[in-house]
């Protein structure tokens, strides 16, 4: 039994930040602010007045096992997650081969359990080999532990097949995570079309391609009654449409990636490939709309969309370079930019980082309440540092924040009440 | 009572009394078929043409045997391989055939409504032996006879129809027939194989086989076509069997005396466990085949009576 004492507790459920302490028993939260804490002989961890929040639940982390372990393994990703305050990684199936059958899923889960200090949950592929032709064994994959189904950035182009997948998922009450994007328009694009992309001569895609993809997906969700989550919204157009659909009572939810919340298309600058992500970075107006949607709660989830790429995949001309950025360790410091700028309060930030993703996937994590798992991140939101990408724990260090000033340091991370990062880990 | 219409195209337009008259007459043919001498002359001199635009072994054999046991001249036309391949339209085929002056035509066609179209163009009686995903009335009638003989009644029963409802004409005819007679009908299957709007048919729809057959008197399994197995409608054979395949363990949820039916041909290990299909304590699948011949004899008999009555009336009016 331990007490995390003298902390500023960030509680996303009651939307409050208050000084207090938490008692942990058998890996779960036994109580908050017990009456005579001092008199009890608990092992005490003094939080030094720093901020204690529920550990981050990150939906859509790519760990490159099986297939590309040189880019990221469960061990390296798990260490990076712990260092970033991420206590549950919800991993993507866009591996080589894809996680599209219960045997692969079971193998991967076994490796993950042995190697990672943080929790790992798995998203399985929606169609075999993510090729959009045959649905996967959704029922057997659920039995093997899959928490959601997604083909990641590979859009199921055939609407009939996608609607059958949604129908089948509906009857299993499975969550389908889509990547709202029109695959034809966005093929080959590496930036958002507009003056900047034209000036640089980068093949680009209209922001409407995301809206077209989203409208299709949401209408099919309406047709089938399935639970649908859009992995990332990134434009004001799709946010407006999405808010109307959600208000109409559909079982839809949406997320935002940390990069689209904190960066814009101009950051690409002089063809910097670490800023090449999917969907491409948007205008500043779109970024602001996204921040507003996260603050209001209509876009429910913030995730890292952690996508490791090795040096070879990024050291290429912009349009040939691979997409994606690592973000497990920078997720919270980058997200705190939104707090420091006054756009989002800390409880609302952790609602999007921890509570909402847990609720979406039916986990009991993400909250600081009696009985919940004792997964926490202890952080100092004010401590500044300059990020050195070579200090990252990920095997790949393709971060757009290299050399940037960030404000907010993770001091300790706990999973099941046990320290997995910081002193004592 | 008799069949009121000239043709037997579907259950939809039939009255319960017509259904019972077919079943009652079929009972007598069950008796006849169990005799050593299985012959009657009620169709003597009449010509029956079996026209199957879709491959079929069981239904065609059943209709052929039914006609022959009643003394008709029976001809089988495997249309799938002949005139259609030469480009003839369905209506031209019908007119050609009509000119040969048959009395009864038994038709199976892959398109819904094709048998109705053909019936409009010929002078003889037409029996629908299955059209697309529309109706298969003689299958529903033989299922009804099987249920009545096993359960002693054909009303106030809970009947679960399980599997590929969407593509099944057997399901549609059974829903119509059993619904008309006041039974509680449940449909069980993955949503991908459940037609939209089916809940407006006065049935209950279930995703879960155990819940769907809970306390049922009759569990009717449907065939899953091979082309629907691999990913398009259901992920795989093993997942389908895991979730929707009927085995002894799942059947425990039904009533202790529930019967298991299947229109055939079965996919053992896909929709039904092989041992269960062979369990004569539960499975009435072989009875269904036997009832099939008797029901088809009754249908042909009753339609022929209509034809004879029409000839008599025409003769009387000529005088």
XYZ file of C-alpha atoms in Angstrom:
744
model
C 0.000 0.000 0.000
C 1.420 3.395 -0.953
C 0.346 7.007 -0.712
C 1.072 9.496 -3.430
C 1.021 12.514 -1.175
C 1.322 16.254 -1.619
C 0.175 16.306 -5.257
C -1.911 18.629 -7.393
C -4.489 16.169 -8.621
C -5.798 16.711 -12.129
C -9.226 15.102 -12.230
C -10.806 15.023 -15.707
C -14.102 13.629 -14.392
C -14.862 16.494 -12.028
C -12.833 18.933 -14.176
C -10.828 20.070 -11.170
C -7.224 20.585 -10.073
C -6.853 20.336 -6.302
C -4.075 19.585 -3.844
C -4.442 16.130 -2.376
C -3.159 12.599 -2.182
C -4.061 9.184 -3.490
C -3.914 5.864 -1.689
C -3.025 2.852 -3.792
C -3.784 -0.688 -2.773
C -3.241 -3.795 -4.908
C -2.622 -1.713 -7.994
C -5.875 0.185 -7.698
C -6.945 3.488 -6.243
C -8.199 2.662 -2.757
C -9.059 6.168 -1.668
C -8.345 9.850 -2.057
C -7.375 12.093 0.817
C -7.844 9.621 3.668
C -8.460 11.406 7.004
C -5.354 10.573 8.985
C -2.802 9.940 6.338
C 0.158 10.929 8.448
C -0.656 8.470 11.168
C -0.883 5.463 8.874
C 2.269 3.604 8.068
C 2.066 3.627 4.334
C 4.991 3.896 2.038
C 4.770 7.530 1.062
C 5.788 9.053 -2.243
C 6.079 12.781 -1.900
C 4.872 14.378 -5.106
C 6.403 17.695 -4.107
C 3.364 19.696 -5.104
C 3.642 18.597 -8.719
C 0.707 17.562 -10.915
C -0.671 14.043 -10.791
C -3.009 13.043 -13.611
C -4.455 9.760 -14.855
C -1.975 8.033 -17.172
C -2.370 8.694 -20.877
C -4.256 6.171 -23.012
C -2.844 6.595 -26.491
C -4.977 5.237 -29.324
C -3.137 4.439 -32.531
C 0.469 3.786 -31.564
C 2.505 2.009 -34.176
C 4.925 -0.528 -32.793
C 6.734 -2.074 -35.698
C 6.400 -5.681 -34.545
C 6.066 -7.900 -36.428
C 8.072 -6.886 -39.454
C 10.190 -3.816 -38.752
C 11.654 -4.274 -35.316
C 14.622 -2.136 -36.290
C 12.238 0.849 -36.302
C 10.495 0.123 -33.006
C 10.026 -2.871 -30.735
C 7.616 -3.455 -27.889
C 10.519 -2.902 -25.529
C 11.605 0.440 -26.993
C 8.047 1.681 -27.492
C 7.134 0.628 -23.949
C 10.087 2.530 -22.484
C 9.259 5.576 -24.588
C 5.631 5.412 -23.481
C 6.615 5.194 -19.822
C 8.904 8.202 -20.264
C 6.025 10.074 -21.879
C 3.419 9.343 -19.211
C 1.561 6.975 -21.544
C 0.327 4.095 -19.393
C -1.721 2.327 -22.067
C -0.616 2.006 -25.662
C -3.385 1.012 -28.027
C -1.367 -0.298 -30.919
C -2.091 -0.224 -34.639
C -2.281 -3.279 -36.899
C -0.449 -1.725 -39.889
C 2.535 -3.960 -39.355
C 4.179 -6.349 -41.818
C 2.269 -8.634 -41.953
C -0.850 -6.890 -40.692
C -2.383 -8.049 -37.418
C -5.385 -9.539 -39.164
C -5.846 -12.976 -37.576
C -6.143 -14.242 -34.010
C -2.897 -16.225 -34.197
C -0.788 -13.160 -35.011
C -2.651 -11.139 -32.400
C -1.973 -13.705 -29.704
C 1.718 -13.875 -30.639
C 2.058 -10.114 -30.582
C 0.217 -9.780 -27.251
C 2.506 -12.336 -25.685
C 5.600 -10.424 -26.828
C 4.093 -7.145 -25.716
C 3.331 -8.446 -22.227
C 6.876 -9.693 -21.783
C 8.622 -6.591 -23.124
C 6.624 -3.517 -22.215
C 6.429 -1.799 -18.826
C 3.105 -0.157 -19.768
C -0.237 -1.700 -20.736
C -0.707 -2.696 -24.338
C -4.032 -3.167 -26.073
C -4.306 -4.078 -29.714
C -6.356 -2.794 -32.603
C -6.806 -5.529 -35.220
C -7.150 -5.023 -38.953
C -10.670 -4.625 -40.334
C -9.930 -6.408 -43.601
C -7.442 -9.145 -44.402
C -4.001 -7.746 -45.144
C -5.658 -4.287 -44.858
C -6.434 -4.650 -48.551
C -10.122 -3.795 -48.333
C -11.480 -6.973 -49.891
C -12.291 -9.516 -47.190
C -13.280 -8.758 -43.631
C -11.194 -10.209 -40.818
C -12.423 -12.665 -38.201
C -13.850 -9.927 -36.011
C -15.425 -12.346 -33.529
C -12.347 -14.534 -33.051
C -10.083 -11.460 -32.906
C -12.274 -10.001 -30.161
C -11.954 -13.257 -28.245
C -8.172 -12.946 -28.655
C -8.245 -9.444 -27.174
C -8.679 -6.975 -30.029
C -10.214 -3.752 -28.666
C -11.069 -2.126 -32.009
C -10.787 -2.701 -35.757
C -9.067 -0.518 -38.298
C -7.231 -0.632 -41.595
C -5.351 2.481 -40.430
C -4.424 4.759 -43.313
C -5.580 2.227 -45.897
C -9.149 3.242 -46.694
C -11.612 0.450 -47.560
C -12.523 1.846 -50.950
C -15.426 -0.437 -51.802
C -18.413 1.036 -49.980
C -20.289 -2.248 -50.084
C -17.443 -4.116 -48.410
C -16.977 -1.327 -45.864
C -20.688 -1.301 -45.043
C -20.656 -5.080 -44.561
C -17.673 -4.732 -42.239
C -19.614 -2.107 -40.271
C -22.705 -4.324 -40.150
C -20.688 -7.243 -38.908
C -18.876 -5.046 -36.374
C -22.213 -3.669 -35.201
C -23.515 -7.091 -34.308
C -20.331 -7.792 -32.313
C -20.510 -4.303 -30.770
C -16.994 -3.707 -32.078
C -15.562 -0.232 -32.596
C -14.403 0.512 -36.139
C -11.701 3.160 -36.454
C -11.598 4.813 -39.853
C -9.164 7.144 -41.530
C -11.400 9.756 -43.135
C -9.830 10.443 -46.495
C -10.799 10.115 -50.113
C -8.208 7.643 -51.355
C -8.296 8.834 -54.960
C -7.768 12.506 -54.241
C -5.110 11.916 -51.625
C -3.063 9.383 -53.592
C 0.538 10.569 -53.836
C -0.071 13.781 -51.909
C 2.339 14.922 -49.206
C 0.983 18.377 -48.336
C -2.278 20.291 -48.207
C -3.035 22.003 -51.495
C -2.743 25.782 -51.461
C -0.253 28.541 -51.960
C 2.477 26.994 -49.825
C 2.386 23.582 -51.494
C 2.248 25.174 -54.946
C 5.192 27.435 -54.149
C 7.241 24.481 -53.004
C 6.002 22.289 -55.826
C 4.888 19.515 -53.479
C 2.096 17.199 -54.706
C -0.854 18.132 -52.533
C -4.413 17.187 -51.666
C -7.401 19.414 -50.965
C -8.628 19.583 -47.389
C -11.999 18.568 -48.853
C -10.644 15.047 -49.440
C -10.881 14.503 -45.693
C -14.440 15.825 -45.645
C -15.446 13.528 -48.516
C -13.975 10.525 -46.734
C -15.569 11.506 -43.445
C -19.007 12.038 -44.985
C -18.871 8.629 -46.610
C -17.817 6.915 -43.406
C -20.352 8.725 -41.224
C -23.215 8.009 -43.636
C -22.284 4.321 -43.674
C -22.167 4.366 -39.888
C -25.672 5.839 -39.946
C -26.794 3.158 -42.407
C -25.499 0.302 -40.297
C -25.766 1.684 -36.756
C -22.149 0.722 -36.102
C -19.822 2.492 -33.666
C -17.373 4.541 -35.708
C -14.354 6.543 -34.619
C -12.503 8.825 -37.043
C -8.831 8.474 -36.133
C -7.904 12.069 -36.944
C -9.839 15.124 -37.959
C -7.657 17.974 -39.121
C -9.742 20.579 -40.948
C -12.466 23.007 -39.906
C -14.631 21.616 -42.743
C -14.679 18.111 -41.352
C -15.082 19.332 -37.782
C -18.223 21.303 -38.702
C -19.690 18.325 -40.521
C -18.730 15.943 -37.740
C -20.292 18.093 -35.034
C -23.597 18.099 -36.920
C -23.515 14.316 -37.319
C -22.704 13.769 -33.651
C -25.486 16.143 -32.651
C -27.886 14.053 -34.748
C -27.267 11.160 -32.378
C -24.987 8.903 -34.411
C -22.516 6.616 -32.612
C -19.545 8.509 -33.952
C -16.497 9.957 -32.283
C -13.311 11.567 -33.497
C -9.729 12.120 -32.530
C -6.938 14.574 -33.244
C -3.235 13.967 -33.502
C -0.856 16.012 -31.407
C 0.930 17.192 -34.534
C -2.178 18.684 -36.124
C -2.917 20.432 -32.836
C 0.489 22.019 -32.491
C 1.977 22.428 -35.976
C 0.851 23.848 -39.312
C 1.798 23.502 -42.968
C 4.428 26.234 -42.822
C 6.424 24.107 -40.398
C 7.347 21.941 -43.379
C 9.519 24.914 -44.315
C 12.412 23.839 -46.414
C 11.189 20.337 -47.220
C 11.696 18.995 -43.704
C 10.552 15.408 -43.932
C 10.051 14.973 -40.183
C 6.999 17.193 -40.694
C 5.502 14.847 -43.270
C 2.541 13.153 -41.628
C -0.795 11.660 -42.681
C -3.042 13.573 -43.239
C -0.635 16.407 -44.174
C -0.254 19.400 -41.875
C -2.975 22.018 -42.398
C -3.347 25.781 -42.287
C -3.209 27.752 -39.049
C -6.981 28.346 -39.259
C -7.589 24.610 -39.387
C -5.250 24.049 -36.457
C -7.113 26.642 -34.396
C -10.468 25.061 -35.253
C -9.119 21.698 -34.132
C -7.846 23.091 -30.820
C -11.252 24.647 -30.248
C -13.006 21.365 -31.001
C -10.807 19.515 -28.521
C -11.395 22.213 -25.904
C -15.158 22.060 -26.409
C -15.067 18.249 -26.320
C -16.608 17.604 -29.721
C -13.325 16.054 -30.829
C -12.894 13.698 -27.923
C -9.464 12.150 -28.164
C -5.892 13.377 -28.538
C -3.399 10.776 -29.636
C 0.235 10.681 -30.606
C -0.239 8.751 -33.872
C 3.265 7.551 -33.016
C 4.765 6.322 -36.292
C 8.445 5.380 -36.176
C 10.439 5.755 -39.379
C 14.147 5.104 -39.631
C 16.656 7.609 -41.010
C 16.682 5.929 -44.417
C 12.933 6.331 -44.817
C 13.081 10.036 -44.001
C 16.374 11.045 -45.619
C 14.751 11.329 -49.024
C 13.212 14.062 -51.166
C 10.018 15.272 -49.469
C 7.526 13.520 -51.711
C 9.433 10.222 -51.581
C 9.962 10.249 -47.825
C 7.835 8.104 -45.529
C 5.027 9.719 -43.537
C 4.722 9.778 -39.779
C 6.431 10.980 -36.645
C 7.335 9.472 -33.282
C 5.482 11.142 -30.443
C 5.102 8.938 -27.384
C 7.631 10.949 -25.392
C 6.639 14.358 -26.732
C 2.861 13.911 -26.559
C 2.366 15.478 -23.134
C 4.977 18.269 -23.398
C 3.554 19.229 -26.798
C -0.031 19.028 -25.535
C 0.919 21.315 -22.658
C 1.554 24.041 -25.253
C -2.248 24.200 -25.542
C -2.463 24.623 -21.767
C 0.221 27.330 -21.642
C -1.433 29.188 -24.495
C -4.645 29.292 -22.477
C -6.650 27.262 -25.004
C -7.341 24.174 -22.868
C -7.431 23.574 -19.125
C -5.453 20.708 -17.622
C -8.533 18.624 -16.713
C -9.875 19.017 -20.252
C -6.507 18.082 -21.667
C -6.508 14.855 -19.656
C -10.108 14.222 -20.566
C -8.906 13.995 -24.185
C -5.640 12.204 -23.362
C -6.812 9.691 -20.754
C -10.499 9.621 -19.842
C -12.208 9.749 -23.239
C -9.987 7.151 -24.932
C -10.611 4.825 -21.975
C -14.359 5.333 -22.212
C -14.318 4.853 -25.971
C -12.632 1.471 -25.637
C -14.412 0.410 -22.459
C -11.371 0.560 -20.166
C -11.620 1.471 -16.485
C -8.431 3.540 -16.703
C -8.201 7.270 -17.352
C -9.741 8.475 -14.106
C -8.661 9.208 -10.550
C -11.501 7.582 -8.721
C -11.875 4.808 -6.206
C -11.405 1.380 -7.758
C -9.745 2.574 -10.961
C -6.317 1.181 -11.874
C -3.513 3.202 -10.292
C -2.071 4.458 -13.584
C -0.675 7.964 -13.196
C 1.646 10.487 -14.672
C 3.377 12.945 -12.338
C 4.595 15.997 -14.191
C 5.815 19.541 -13.791
C 3.948 21.566 -16.421
C 6.324 24.519 -16.138
C 9.764 22.909 -16.419
C 11.302 23.952 -19.751
C 13.686 21.907 -21.874
C 15.066 21.769 -25.379
C 14.293 18.484 -27.049
C 17.241 16.503 -28.326
C 15.870 13.761 -30.543
C 18.850 11.511 -29.885
C 17.799 11.348 -26.260
C 14.507 9.701 -27.179
C 13.952 6.104 -26.129
C 12.248 5.114 -29.379
C 14.433 3.219 -31.805
C 13.441 5.787 -34.418
C 13.893 9.471 -33.664
C 11.839 11.113 -36.375
C 10.312 13.864 -34.263
C 9.303 17.268 -35.606
C 10.063 18.791 -32.211
C 13.831 18.261 -32.409
C 15.674 21.310 -31.102
C 12.435 22.998 -30.033
C 11.742 24.466 -26.646
C 9.074 22.493 -24.810
C 7.599 23.247 -21.430
C 6.517 20.383 -19.191
C 8.530 17.478 -17.891
C 7.320 14.033 -16.925
C 8.710 13.173 -13.494
C 7.233 9.764 -12.794
C 4.884 7.310 -14.426
C 2.964 4.617 -12.555
C 1.217 1.544 -13.894
C -0.836 -0.487 -11.430
C 0.685 1.682 -8.695
C 4.222 0.622 -9.622
C 6.680 3.231 -10.885
C 7.687 2.487 -14.496
C 9.518 5.761 -15.124
C 11.351 8.279 -12.956
C 13.142 7.705 -9.675
C 12.223 4.379 -8.120
C 11.430 2.757 -11.484
C -60.838 -27.177 -50.494
C -58.191 -27.081 -53.150
C -55.558 -24.807 -54.600
C -57.487 -21.786 -55.808
C -55.021 -20.417 -58.320
C -53.952 -21.940 -61.603
C -50.293 -21.811 -60.602
C -48.292 -22.365 -57.444
C -45.967 -19.383 -57.563
C -45.502 -18.546 -53.933
C -46.822 -18.804 -50.401
C -47.522 -15.067 -50.244
C -50.906 -15.277 -51.972
C -52.061 -18.566 -50.427
C -54.766 -18.890 -47.796
C -54.226 -21.142 -44.759
C -57.016 -23.434 -46.041
C -55.125 -24.004 -49.297
C -51.995 -24.834 -47.329
C -53.865 -27.332 -45.165
C -55.518 -28.985 -48.161
C -52.072 -29.591 -49.691
C -50.680 -30.940 -46.424
C -53.701 -33.215 -45.847
C -53.505 -34.675 -49.331
C -49.725 -35.046 -48.948
C -50.327 -37.251 -45.888
C -52.065 -39.785 -48.087
C -49.129 -39.710 -50.498
C -46.723 -40.357 -47.628
C -48.679 -43.562 -47.080
C -48.642 -44.407 -50.782
C -44.897 -43.774 -51.020
C -44.252 -46.187 -48.182
C -46.066 -48.981 -50.079
C -44.223 -51.357 -52.287
C -46.340 -50.294 -55.245
C -45.963 -46.524 -55.322
C -48.214 -45.684 -58.193
C -51.294 -43.664 -58.899
C -52.869 -42.599 -62.167
C -54.120 -39.126 -61.313
C -51.777 -37.510 -63.825
C -52.119 -40.218 -66.477
C -51.858 -38.737 -69.943
C -50.585 -35.424 -68.686
C -47.193 -33.958 -69.562
C -44.969 -32.413 -66.940
C -41.877 -30.487 -67.936
C -39.205 -29.713 -65.367
C -37.354 -26.644 -66.484
C -34.350 -25.822 -64.323
C -32.469 -22.675 -65.249
C -30.264 -23.277 -62.244
C -28.489 -26.503 -61.369
C -30.392 -28.686 -58.953
C -30.215 -32.328 -58.115
C -32.475 -32.796 -55.146
C -35.462 -30.657 -56.064
C -35.458 -31.789 -59.676
C -35.282 -35.458 -58.656
C -38.077 -34.902 -56.151
C -40.384 -33.292 -58.733
C -39.503 -35.922 -61.323
C -40.307 -38.739 -58.947
C -43.512 -37.026 -57.833
C -44.746 -36.708 -61.431
C -43.776 -40.248 -62.353
C -45.454 -41.774 -59.326
C -48.652 -39.989 -60.344
C -48.432 -41.373 -63.867
C -47.475 -38.220 -65.800
C -45.109 -38.134 -68.734
C -42.178 -36.277 -67.228
C -39.511 -34.517 -69.186
C -36.466 -32.785 -67.721
C -34.988 -29.817 -69.501
C -31.611 -28.672 -68.267
C -32.106 -25.181 -69.664
C -28.994 -23.865 -68.017
C -26.947 -25.617 -70.650
C -29.064 -25.170 -73.773
C -31.217 -22.456 -75.277
C -30.271 -19.755 -72.800
C -26.667 -20.321 -73.769
C -27.738 -19.733 -77.362
C -29.201 -16.367 -76.469
C -32.929 -17.137 -76.329
C -34.929 -14.947 -73.963
C -36.950 -16.435 -71.154
C -40.219 -15.500 -72.838
C -39.234 -17.131 -76.137
C -38.286 -20.287 -74.281
C -41.680 -20.211 -72.578
C -43.582 -19.769 -75.840
C -41.633 -22.562 -77.513
C -42.412 -24.838 -74.654
C -46.042 -23.786 -74.560
C -46.430 -24.839 -78.177
C -45.559 -28.390 -77.114
C -48.746 -28.357 -75.012
C -47.539 -29.453 -71.596
C -49.975 -29.528 -68.683
C -47.587 -28.729 -65.865
C -44.312 -26.844 -65.925
C -42.008 -26.905 -62.926
C -39.550 -24.001 -63.069
C -36.484 -22.983 -61.177
C -34.751 -19.746 -62.131
C -31.896 -17.725 -60.615
C -33.794 -14.410 -60.940
C -36.530 -13.385 -58.535
C -39.849 -13.003 -60.330
C -38.787 -14.951 -63.440
C -41.251 -17.756 -62.725
C -44.124 -15.267 -62.436
C -43.116 -13.765 -65.781
C -43.081 -17.191 -67.413
C -46.454 -18.095 -65.903
C -48.046 -15.121 -67.637
C -46.979 -16.433 -71.034
C -48.090 -20.069 -70.952
C -51.463 -21.816 -70.880
C -50.552 -24.642 -68.522
C -50.044 -24.651 -64.747
C -46.708 -23.466 -63.443
C -45.058 -24.609 -60.222
C -42.323 -22.436 -58.783
C -39.400 -24.652 -57.799
C -37.437 -21.649 -56.559
C -36.908 -18.212 -58.109
C -33.874 -16.198 -57.099
C -34.127 -15.071 -53.518
C -37.905 -14.735 -53.734
C -39.837 -17.927 -52.977
C -39.539 -21.702 -52.845
C -43.115 -22.650 -51.948
C -42.866 -26.443 -52.093
C -39.905 -26.327 -49.701
C -41.961 -24.339 -47.189
C -44.850 -26.787 -47.620
C -42.655 -29.826 -47.061
C -41.103 -28.129 -44.032
C -44.597 -27.448 -42.693
C -45.606 -31.075 -43.179
C -42.441 -32.246 -41.428
C -43.054 -29.900 -38.498
C -46.727 -30.905 -38.213
C -45.864 -34.596 -38.140
C -43.104 -34.069 -35.538
C -44.893 -31.574 -33.307
C -48.525 -32.560 -33.820
C -49.504 -28.998 -34.678
C -48.536 -26.125 -36.931
C -49.396 -23.150 -34.789
C -48.130 -21.474 -31.601
C -44.654 -22.880 -32.167
C -41.408 -20.972 -31.751
C -39.400 -21.477 -34.901
C -35.853 -20.191 -35.352
C -34.599 -19.842 -38.926
C -30.824 -19.499 -38.843
C -28.120 -18.464 -41.267
C -28.107 -16.689 -44.596
C -31.574 -15.132 -44.568
C -30.642 -12.500 -47.108
C -30.073 -14.817 -50.064
C -32.574 -17.477 -49.053
C -35.874 -18.082 -50.837
C -36.439 -20.953 -48.410
C -36.388 -18.473 -45.532
C -38.851 -16.118 -47.208
C -41.384 -18.835 -48.042
C -41.084 -20.294 -44.571
C -41.504 -16.910 -42.879
C -44.661 -16.342 -44.925
C -46.146 -19.789 -44.399
C -45.360 -20.210 -40.726
C -46.348 -16.611 -40.060
C -49.779 -17.112 -41.647
C -50.434 -19.989 -39.285
C -49.677 -18.054 -36.092
C -46.194 -19.175 -35.138
C -43.496 -17.131 -33.453
C -40.677 -16.725 -35.940
C -37.129 -15.778 -35.073
C -34.410 -15.067 -37.577
C -30.837 -15.654 -36.490
C -27.711 -14.709 -38.402
C -24.993 -12.148 -38.939
C -26.296 -8.713 -39.946
C -24.447 -9.020 -43.211
C -26.761 -11.884 -44.148
C -29.939 -10.247 -42.857
C -31.975 -8.228 -45.383
C -32.804 -4.630 -44.509
C -36.352 -4.145 -43.260
C -36.768 -7.800 -42.325
C -37.989 -6.860 -38.836
C -41.120 -5.468 -40.508
C -42.061 -9.035 -41.514
C -43.420 -9.653 -38.031
C -40.366 -11.612 -36.953
C -37.776 -11.232 -34.207
C -34.186 -10.783 -35.329
C -31.190 -12.087 -33.369
C -27.420 -11.710 -33.821
C -26.699 -14.407 -31.288
C -27.520 -18.025 -32.075
C -27.909 -19.109 -28.461
C -30.361 -16.317 -27.708
C -32.150 -16.816 -30.994
C -32.873 -20.508 -30.483
C -33.573 -20.143 -26.779
C -36.656 -22.264 -25.947
C -37.403 -22.822 -29.639
C -39.488 -25.806 -30.797
C -37.922 -25.900 -34.238
C -34.422 -24.931 -35.322
C -34.134 -24.552 -39.061
C -30.618 -24.158 -40.410
C -29.939 -22.666 -43.833
C -27.129 -23.432 -46.204
C -24.259 -20.930 -46.431
C -23.178 -20.706 -50.064
C -19.454 -21.209 -50.582
C -19.045 -17.890 -52.362
C -20.338 -16.072 -49.269
C -17.925 -17.740 -46.849
C -14.579 -16.063 -47.401
C -14.655 -12.509 -46.239
C -17.374 -10.916 -48.315
C -20.284 -11.583 -45.942
C -18.662 -13.461 -43.084
C -14.948 -13.471 -42.262
C -14.252 -17.184 -42.510
C -15.747 -20.639 -42.217
C -14.229 -21.154 -38.779
C -15.647 -17.908 -37.389
C -19.056 -18.662 -38.907
C -19.066 -22.123 -37.385
C -17.869 -20.690 -34.066
C -20.699 -18.145 -33.935
C -23.516 -19.626 -36.038
C -22.791 -23.307 -36.547
C -25.326 -25.483 -34.756
C -23.872 -28.181 -32.542
C -25.157 -30.186 -29.594
C -23.851 -27.627 -27.080
C -25.677 -24.683 -28.666
C -28.794 -26.775 -29.264
C -29.123 -27.146 -25.486
C -30.564 -23.637 -25.470
C -33.542 -24.808 -27.520
C -36.348 -26.853 -26.002
C -35.356 -30.376 -24.978
C -37.588 -31.827 -27.715
C -36.683 -29.269 -30.382
C -36.235 -30.642 -33.884
C -33.426 -29.661 -36.239
C -34.157 -29.033 -39.899
C -32.055 -28.220 -42.968
C -33.246 -27.816 -46.565
C -30.040 -29.392 -47.877
C -27.511 -29.755 -49.240
C -25.680 -29.396 -45.928
C -22.219 -28.010 -45.306
C -21.095 -30.130 -42.397
C -18.838 -28.117 -40.112
C -20.070 -24.811 -41.530
C -23.662 -24.289 -40.480
C -24.228 -27.608 -38.759
C -22.180 -30.149 -36.875
C -22.040 -33.459 -38.739
C -22.880 -35.622 -35.741
C -25.911 -33.488 -34.932
C -27.184 -33.691 -38.513
C -27.025 -37.482 -38.239
C -28.687 -37.661 -34.817
C -32.057 -39.187 -35.615
C -33.308 -38.183 -32.169
C -33.065 -34.489 -33.127
C -32.569 -34.157 -36.843
C -35.555 -34.529 -39.200
C -33.490 -33.740 -42.269
C -34.171 -37.121 -43.899
C -37.892 -36.759 -43.135
C -37.869 -33.448 -44.977
C -36.637 -35.187 -48.127
C -39.356 -37.846 -47.825
C -42.076 -35.234 -47.227
C -40.769 -33.352 -50.241
C -41.894 -36.022 -52.680
C -45.310 -36.372 -51.013
C -45.948 -32.603 -50.917
C -44.968 -32.214 -54.560
C -47.297 -35.079 -55.507
C -50.115 -33.295 -53.671
C -49.366 -30.002 -55.395
C -49.243 -31.583 -58.856
C -52.430 -33.529 -58.108
C -54.372 -30.468 -56.977
C -53.209 -28.345 -59.891
C -54.176 -31.141 -62.290
C -57.654 -31.277 -60.751
C -57.996 -27.567 -61.533
C -56.910 -28.229 -65.116
C -59.479 -31.026 -65.544
C -62.227 -28.915 -64.017
C -61.353 -26.087 -66.419
C -61.619 -28.492 -69.374
C -65.017 -29.752 -68.139
C -66.314 -26.225 -67.673
C -65.065 -25.203 -71.093
C -66.862 -28.230 -72.635
C -70.080 -27.427 -70.782
C -70.091 -23.818 -71.945
C -69.519 -24.952 -75.544
C -72.751 -26.998 -75.398
